[in-house]
Amino acid sequence: MKFNRQTTLRAQASVAGVGVHSGLPVTLTLGPAPVDAGFIFVRTGLEGSDREVQATAEQVIATDFATVLGDRNGPLVSTAEHVLAALRGMGVDNATIEVDGPEVPIMDGSAAAFIAAIDQAGIVTQPAQRRLIQVLKPISVKIGDSFGEIRPHASGFRVEVEIDFSNPVIGQQSYAFDLNPEGFRREVGRARTFGLMCDVARLWSAGYALGASFDNTVVFDDERLLNAEGLRYADECARHKVLDVIGDLSLAGLPLLGAYRSVRGGHKLNHAVLTALLADRTAWRVVEGEAARRTARPVGEVGRGIVGGRIAAAFGPDVS
Ligand SMILES: [Zn+2]
């Protein structure tokens, strides 16, 4: 496979499950998309015609418990982050993600089912150079005691996560990961969603987590892990945060060349850092070609309107 070319899926592949927040059954179908399309959610099963939403930072309308994408008519698809992480993590540039319900199915709480669907569909290269967003200077955001920063990095995309829970079973964990498909499959993609037992009742009363169970969430109380099958990794929580970062930062619309560090972060912090980066036209540029090689070259001057196509549309001023 030529890694400097854009990729998409060879065929369609579906997974079926329930939404972790809604508890509703949903089928998700991954499929091919043209060059420069990025990731496009297609919401079917609505009255009237299907609705599409581009998986970009400006379509994010909530980050409270999951990353929710929508448009001016309201939310379209919730819990977008794990399937997006699978696509970005496995090196897919362009894909459609069709869902027949309001939420991506949670499956086992990790990206494993989506990786399996990508394997089933197959990945093909497309006749166009891969385009990437190269970070040119550090951008940081502080929210309460959370801290996030994205900075230039010599090659590829690196994620560094630190978590620090007062819950003694989770406690402090850190994990660093240089994104590559095989590493993603082995080390990050299988890490599951986690939560605290004491939060579950609160979430239920707020109408969230209705589909949460031990089949899709790693649950802790103050003394122990409650899942009978145990952890997949000793630091599974930190690894899952890395998975979430890869999904949330895929909303840049293109793969990133840079290093992202998150301390006590979550979806809100990830979105805030990405938004701050994209808002500063001196902090990034679009390049073509393989990340790690010197062949990467700028596509045009940043902020001059030659960033082109969907990127300009995604990050340009709101003219509507
Ligand atoms: Zn997650």
CSV table of N, CA, C and O and ligand atoms in Angstrom, one decimal, residues 82 193 240 244, ligand 1:
chain,number,residue,atom,x,y,z
A,82,HIS,N,-15.7,6.7,18.9
A,82,HIS,CA,-15.0,5.4,18.8
A,82,HIS,C,-14.9,4.9,17.3
A,82,HIS,O,-13.9,4.4,16.9
A,193,THR,N,-14.5,1.8,27.2
A,193,THR,CA,-15.1,2.9,28.0
A,193,THR,C,-15.1,2.5,29.4
A,193,THR,O,-15.3,1.3,29.8
A,240,HIS,N,-7.9,4.0,26.8
A,240,HIS,CA,-9.2,4.4,26.3
A,240,HIS,C,-9.2,5.9,26.0
A,240,HIS,O,-9.8,6.4,25.0
A,244,ASP,N,-10.1,7.9,22.6
A,244,ASP,CA,-11.1,9.0,22.5
A,244,ASP,C,-10.4,10.2,21.9
A,244,ASP,O,-11.0,10.9,21.0
B,1,ZN,ZN,-14.7,6.7,24.8
